[in-house]
C-alpha cells in the first residue's frame, strides 16, 4: 500500500474478494479513493494467475514522482513497469535483475551475469544509470559495487545525497557510503567506509525516511544504524552524513570523502553474562571442496574433548543470510544452562558444563551473494545438505562435540534442512528439532503458499524434476531399520505459509514405523513464526531448547 495523494491509495491485496494468484498472493493492484470499498476500487494492474504476486507503489519524491507496478513472476524473477501517459511502460531488463530508483537514478542488481553491449556485469553487482536516459535507450552504467569471493552486497539505502551499501565480508558486516557528487580514480562514485562495524557482527544502515520526520517533503542525510552480535544486544543508533575528510576513504584518487557521526538511541537489555563467552568463525570443507563458514559461540574456557552439548542451526535457502544476532533465549536456555552428571567416554567422573551454539552459513543462503544461493537451487539442493553435514563433521573433528552431543535445529526451509539431516545423516546427530517444516516435497506446491517456491525447489508435478526432488523429500526418505536421532517436530495450526500438514504427516509416519522418541507439538496460534507474542515465543523456545538439552546432555548421552 502507498499513498497516491491525500485521498487515494494504491493497494495490492486479496481482501474483500479481490483475486489471488496460485501462490495465494494479490493478483491485482487497485486505486482506492477515500470512501470506497475495495470492491469499488479501480483495478489498474493485473498479472497472470500462475505468477506469484502483484505490487503497485508510488514514489512521491518531489520532482521525481513516479508510479510503479511489479509483476513478480516467481521468487527471483519480476517485471517492473512505470506509468507513462496512463499506460504501463515495462522497464527493459532481464527478469532476474532487481530494480530500484532514487531521484534521477535507476539502480540494477543482476542475479546472474548480465551482458550489455559486450560488457558483462557479474551477478550481485550494483549499477546505476540515469532513469530517463535508460528508458530512452541509452545504456550508460556506473558500476557501484562488484562482488568478489569474500564480499557480497546485501542491501542498499539512499539518503538525500548519499548511497549506503550494506555488505558482508566473510559474513561480517561492512558499510560503504557512496557520494554521486564525487568521483574516484576510475570515474565511479567516491566510496567511504563507515567506521561502525566490529568483526563478527551484523550492522546495517538505513536512511531515515522522510515519513519519519515531523516536517519536510524530502529525505535528509540522517541514517539509522542497527547493530547486533551473538554476545552484543541489538542497538539502535542514529547518524548524519555530510561532506568532509574521512580516514576510511577507499580510493586515494579523490579528495575529501563523507564524514559521519552517530550516537546510540536505544539498546536492548542484556539477558545473560555475555562476557563469559566468545565468538569464533571457522571454515569447513564441503563434499565438493567448497569452503563453508560457520560461527561458534561458546564459553571462553571450552574443553575440546568432544563432550559439549552443541546446537547447530542453519537455513540455506531463498538467498537468506544467517548473520550474527543476539538471542537472550539462546544465552539463557543454552549457553548458560548447566547439566549435572555428563559422563565422558573415558570413564572419568561426571561433570557439569554449558552448551555451544553454532550457525552454519551454507549454500542456498545469500552470505556470498546470488551465486552462493544459486549453487544449491533445485537439482543442486544436496549442496546445502552436504555443507551442513560438513560443518557437523568439522565440529566433531575439532573436538567441540560428538554425534551423541550434537543436535540440529531449523524452521521452515530450515526444517527441510534438518529433516534431511534426520533422514540422510542420522549418524551425525543425537537430536533434531524441526519446526514449521517442509517435509513432503511431493505435495508442497498444493499446500498454502507452496506454489510460490517452485523456483527454489522445482516442480514435483514435472516427472524429471520429481526425480531429483524426491532425493531431498524427508517424508519419502524414511526407512525401516535406521537408528534415527531423537526428533521433535513442531508446527502451528494457523501457519499459512507451509501449513501444519507436512509436520503432522512426518510425525505420524515416524511413530507408525515404531521409531522411538519422536515428539510432536502443534500450537493453535503463532502462524509460520510458531508464536504470535512474547509469551508464545518463550514457550516455543523453552520446548525446543529443553528437548535438545535433555537429549544431548543426559548422564550418558545415549540416543534412546
mmCIF file of N, CA and C in Angstrom, residues 295-355:
data_model
loop_
_atom_site.group_PDB
_atom_site.id
_atom_site.type_symbol
_atom_site.label_atom_id
_atom_site.label_comp_id
_atom_site.label_asym_id
_atom_site.label_seq_id
_atom_site.Cartn_x
_atom_site.Cartn_y
_atom_site.Cartn_z
ATOM 1 N N UNK A 295 29.783 -19.882 12.487
ATOM 2 C CA UNK A 295 30.061 -19.179 13.736
ATOM 3 C C UNK A 295 29.889 -20.147 14.902
ATOM 4 N N UNK A 296 30.770 -20.012 15.875
ATOM 5 C CA UNK A 296 30.700 -20.822 17.091
ATOM 6 C C UNK A 296 30.677 -19.891 18.297
ATOM 7 N N UNK A 297 29.688 -20.065 19.155
ATOM 8 C CA UNK A 297 29.568 -19.282 20.383
ATOM 9 C C UNK A 297 29.700 -20.248 21.550
ATOM 10 N N UNK A 298 30.690 -20.009 22.396
ATOM 11 C CA UNK A 298 30.958 -20.963 23.473
ATOM 12 C C UNK A 298 31.674 -20.266 24.617
ATOM 13 N N UNK A 299 31.729 -20.950 25.737
ATOM 14 C CA UNK A 299 32.462 -20.455 26.893
ATOM 15 C C UNK A 299 33.932 -20.244 26.540
ATOM 16 N N UNK A 300 34.529 -19.227 27.130
ATOM 17 C CA UNK A 300 35.932 -18.938 26.865
ATOM 18 C C UNK A 300 36.853 -20.063 27.329
ATOM 19 N N UNK A 301 36.396 -20.880 28.278
ATOM 20 C CA UNK A 301 37.229 -21.996 28.746
ATOM 21 C C UNK A 301 36.722 -23.331 28.203
ATOM 22 N N UNK A 302 36.222 -23.324 26.976
ATOM 23 C CA UNK A 302 35.680 -24.527 26.353
ATOM 24 C C UNK A 302 36.727 -25.637 26.290
ATOM 25 N N UNK A 303 36.346 -26.834 26.737
ATOM 26 C CA UNK A 303 37.201 -28.011 26.606
ATOM 27 C C UNK A 303 36.911 -28.695 25.278
ATOM 28 N N UNK A 304 37.951 -28.950 24.501
ATOM 29 C CA UNK A 304 37.788 -29.628 23.213
ATOM 30 C C UNK A 304 37.971 -31.134 23.404
ATOM 31 N N UNK A 305 37.022 -31.716 24.131
ATOM 32 C CA UNK A 305 37.088 -33.141 24.446
ATOM 33 C C UNK A 305 35.924 -33.924 23.850
ATOM 34 N N UNK A 306 35.141 -33.264 22.976
ATOM 35 C CA UNK A 306 34.036 -33.941 22.320
ATOM 36 C C UNK A 306 32.795 -34.111 23.158
ATOM 37 N N UNK A 307 32.750 -33.504 24.359
ATOM 38 C CA UNK A 307 31.640 -33.754 25.275
ATOM 39 C C UNK A 307 30.700 -32.560 25.450
ATOM 40 N N UNK A 308 30.799 -31.554 24.610
ATOM 41 C CA UNK A 308 29.974 -30.360 24.784
ATOM 42 C C UNK A 308 28.635 -30.493 24.059
ATOM 43 N N UNK A 309 27.508 -30.353 24.773
ATOM 44 C CA UNK A 309 26.209 -30.312 24.096
ATOM 45 C C UNK A 309 26.196 -29.143 23.104
ATOM 46 N N UNK A 310 25.965 -29.434 21.851
ATOM 47 C CA UNK A 310 26.127 -28.430 20.797
ATOM 48 C C UNK A 310 24.878 -28.370 19.932
ATOM 49 N N UNK A 311 24.408 -27.166 19.715
ATOM 50 C CA UNK A 311 23.224 -26.919 18.896
ATOM 51 C C UNK A 311 23.664 -26.258 17.592
ATOM 52 N N UNK A 312 23.418 -26.922 16.473
ATOM 53 C CA UNK A 312 23.816 -26.441 15.151
ATOM 54 C C UNK A 312 22.577 -25.969 14.401
ATOM 55 N N UNK A 313 22.595 -24.705 13.981
ATOM 56 C CA UNK A 313 21.447 -24.089 13.316
ATOM 57 C C UNK A 313 21.815 -23.689 11.894
ATOM 58 N N UNK A 314 20.842 -23.745 10.994
ATOM 59 C CA UNK A 314 21.086 -23.342 9.613
ATOM 60 C C UNK A 314 19.796 -23.063 8.883
ATOM 61 N N UNK A 315 19.934 -22.579 7.647
ATOM 62 C CA UNK A 315 18.765 -22.295 6.808
ATOM 63 C C UNK A 315 19.027 -22.725 5.363
ATOM 64 N N UNK A 316 19.890 -22.018 4.658
ATOM 65 C CA UNK A 316 20.331 -22.466 3.342
ATOM 66 C C UNK A 316 19.276 -22.415 2.266
ATOM 67 N N UNK A 317 18.612 -21.271 2.121
ATOM 68 C CA UNK A 317 17.619 -21.162 1.058
ATOM 69 C C UNK A 317 17.207 -19.733 0.798
ATOM 70 N N UNK A 318 16.636 -19.497 -0.381
ATOM 71 C CA UNK A 318 15.992 -18.236 -0.748
ATOM 72 C C UNK A 318 16.924 -17.020 -0.644
ATOM 73 N N UNK A 319 18.220 -17.251 -0.723
ATOM 74 C CA UNK A 319 19.228 -16.194 -0.630
ATOM 75 C C UNK A 319 19.135 -15.436 0.698
ATOM 76 N N UNK A 320 18.721 -16.138 1.755
ATOM 77 C CA UNK A 320 18.648 -15.560 3.097
ATOM 78 C C UNK A 320 19.990 -15.763 3.793
ATOM 79 N N UNK A 321 20.550 -14.689 4.329
ATOM 80 C CA UNK A 321 21.848 -14.758 5.012
ATOM 81 C C UNK A 321 21.644 -14.939 6.513
ATOM 82 N N UNK A 322 22.343 -15.912 7.099
ATOM 83 C CA UNK A 322 22.334 -16.105 8.550
ATOM 84 C C UNK A 322 23.530 -15.357 9.135
ATOM 85 N N UNK A 323 23.260 -14.219 9.727
ATOM 86 C CA UNK A 323 24.301 -13.351 10.260
ATOM 87 C C UNK A 323 24.273 -13.369 11.787
ATOM 88 N N UNK A 324 25.329 -12.877 12.442
ATOM 89 C CA UNK A 324 25.333 -12.843 13.901
ATOM 90 C C UNK A 324 24.132 -12.080 14.449
ATOM 91 N N UNK A 325 23.507 -12.622 15.482
ATOM 92 C CA UNK A 325 22.337 -11.982 16.076
ATOM 93 C C UNK A 325 22.247 -12.363 17.548
ATOM 94 N N UNK A 326 21.865 -11.406 18.360
ATOM 95 C CA UNK A 326 21.730 -11.633 19.800
ATOM 96 C C UNK A 326 20.445 -12.393 20.085
ATOM 97 N N UNK A 327 20.516 -13.360 20.974
ATOM 98 C CA UNK A 327 19.334 -14.098 21.412
ATOM 99 C C UNK A 327 19.432 -14.356 22.902
ATOM 100 N N UNK A 328 18.560 -13.712 23.653
ATOM 101 C CA UNK A 328 18.518 -13.973 25.082
ATOM 102 C C UNK A 328 18.126 -15.402 25.384
ATOM 103 N N UNK A 329 17.259 -15.974 24.537
ATOM 104 C CA UNK A 329 16.821 -17.353 24.749
ATOM 105 C C UNK A 329 17.983 -18.325 24.594
ATOM 106 N N UNK A 330 18.794 -18.131 23.553
ATOM 107 C CA UNK A 330 19.966 -18.996 23.377
ATOM 108 C C UNK A 330 20.931 -18.808 24.541
ATOM 109 N N UNK A 331 21.143 -17.558 24.937
ATOM 110 C CA UNK A 331 22.067 -17.299 26.031
ATOM 111 C C UNK A 331 21.652 -17.958 27.332
ATOM 112 N N UNK A 332 20.385 -17.751 27.701
ATOM 113 C CA UNK A 332 19.915 -18.260 28.988
ATOM 114 C C UNK A 332 19.621 -19.760 28.959
ATOM 115 N N UNK A 333 18.978 -20.217 27.875
ATOM 116 C CA UNK A 333 18.487 -21.597 27.856
ATOM 117 C C UNK A 333 19.482 -22.586 27.267
ATOM 118 N N UNK A 334 20.578 -22.073 26.689
ATOM 119 C CA UNK A 334 21.548 -22.999 26.093
ATOM 120 C C UNK A 334 22.973 -22.742 26.573
ATOM 121 N N UNK A 335 23.479 -21.541 26.331
ATOM 122 C CA UNK A 335 24.872 -21.271 26.692
ATOM 123 C C UNK A 335 25.088 -21.353 28.201
ATOM 124 N N UNK A 336 24.175 -20.774 28.978
ATOM 125 C CA UNK A 336 24.353 -20.713 30.431
ATOM 126 C C UNK A 336 23.768 -21.920 31.162
ATOM 127 N N UNK A 337 23.026 -22.733 30.457
ATOM 128 C CA UNK A 337 22.419 -23.884 31.118
ATOM 129 C C UNK A 337 23.507 -24.873 31.536
ATOM 130 N N UNK A 338 23.308 -25.488 32.667
ATOM 131 C CA UNK A 338 24.281 -26.451 33.167
ATOM 132 C C UNK A 338 23.598 -27.783 33.414
ATOM 133 N N UNK A 339 24.272 -28.838 33.022
ATOM 134 C CA UNK A 339 23.743 -30.180 33.228
ATOM 135 C C UNK A 339 24.688 -30.955 34.121
ATOM 136 N N UNK A 340 24.171 -31.463 35.220
ATOM 137 C CA UNK A 340 24.987 -32.251 36.136
ATOM 138 C C UNK A 340 25.113 -33.679 35.618
ATOM 139 N N UNK A 341 26.286 -34.217 35.734
ATOM 140 C CA UNK A 341 26.451 -35.641 35.512
ATOM 141 C C UNK A 341 26.765 -36.076 34.105
ATOM 142 N N UNK A 342 27.347 -35.204 33.249
ATOM 143 C CA UNK A 342 27.792 -35.672 31.942
ATOM 144 C C UNK A 342 28.956 -36.643 32.147
ATOM 145 N N UNK A 343 28.819 -37.834 31.596
ATOM 146 C CA UNK A 343 29.835 -38.870 31.787
ATOM 147 C C UNK A 343 30.705 -38.988 30.542
ATOM 148 N N UNK A 344 31.991 -38.646 30.616
ATOM 149 C CA UNK A 344 32.882 -38.768 29.454
ATOM 150 C C UNK A 344 33.055 -40.223 29.022
ATOM 151 N N UNK A 345 33.458 -40.410 27.777
ATOM 152 C CA UNK A 345 33.676 -41.757 27.244
ATOM 153 C C UNK A 345 34.823 -42.483 27.943
ATOM 154 N N UNK A 346 35.772 -41.714 28.518
ATOM 155 C CA UNK A 346 36.943 -42.367 29.115
ATOM 156 C C UNK A 346 36.675 -42.925 30.511
ATOM 157 N N UNK A 347 35.434 -42.802 30.986
ATOM 158 C CA UNK A 347 35.079 -43.366 32.272
ATOM 159 C C UNK A 347 35.411 -42.489 33.457
ATOM 160 N N UNK A 348 35.932 -41.289 33.225
ATOM 161 C CA UNK A 348 36.253 -40.390 34.327
ATOM 162 C C UNK A 348 34.974 -39.846 34.953
ATOM 163 N N UNK A 349 35.128 -39.112 36.033
ATOM 164 C CA UNK A 349 33.981 -38.663 36.816
ATOM 165 C C UNK A 349 33.078 -37.721 36.012
ATOM 166 N N UNK A 350 31.767 -37.824 36.220
ATOM 167 C CA UNK A 350 30.832 -36.908 35.559
ATOM 168 C C UNK A 350 31.111 -35.459 35.959
ATOM 169 N N UNK A 351 30.709 -34.523 35.116
ATOM 170 C CA UNK A 351 30.952 -33.111 35.379
ATOM 171 C C UNK A 351 29.849 -32.278 34.735
ATOM 172 N N UNK A 352 29.879 -30.982 35.004
ATOM 173 C CA UNK A 352 28.851 -30.064 34.516
ATOM 174 C C UNK A 352 29.457 -29.088 33.516
ATOM 175 N N UNK A 353 28.700 -28.762 32.478
ATOM 176 C CA UNK A 353 29.150 -27.758 31.511
ATOM 177 C C UNK A 353 27.949 -27.179 30.773
ATOM 178 N N UNK A 354 28.167 -26.037 30.106
ATOM 179 C CA UNK A 354 27.115 -25.395 29.332
ATOM 180 C C UNK A 354 27.145 -25.825 27.882
ATOM 181 N N UNK A 355 26.298 -25.173 27.085
ATOM 182 C CA UNK A 355 26.163 -25.563 25.699
ATOM 183 C C UNK A 355 26.985 -24.714 24.748
#
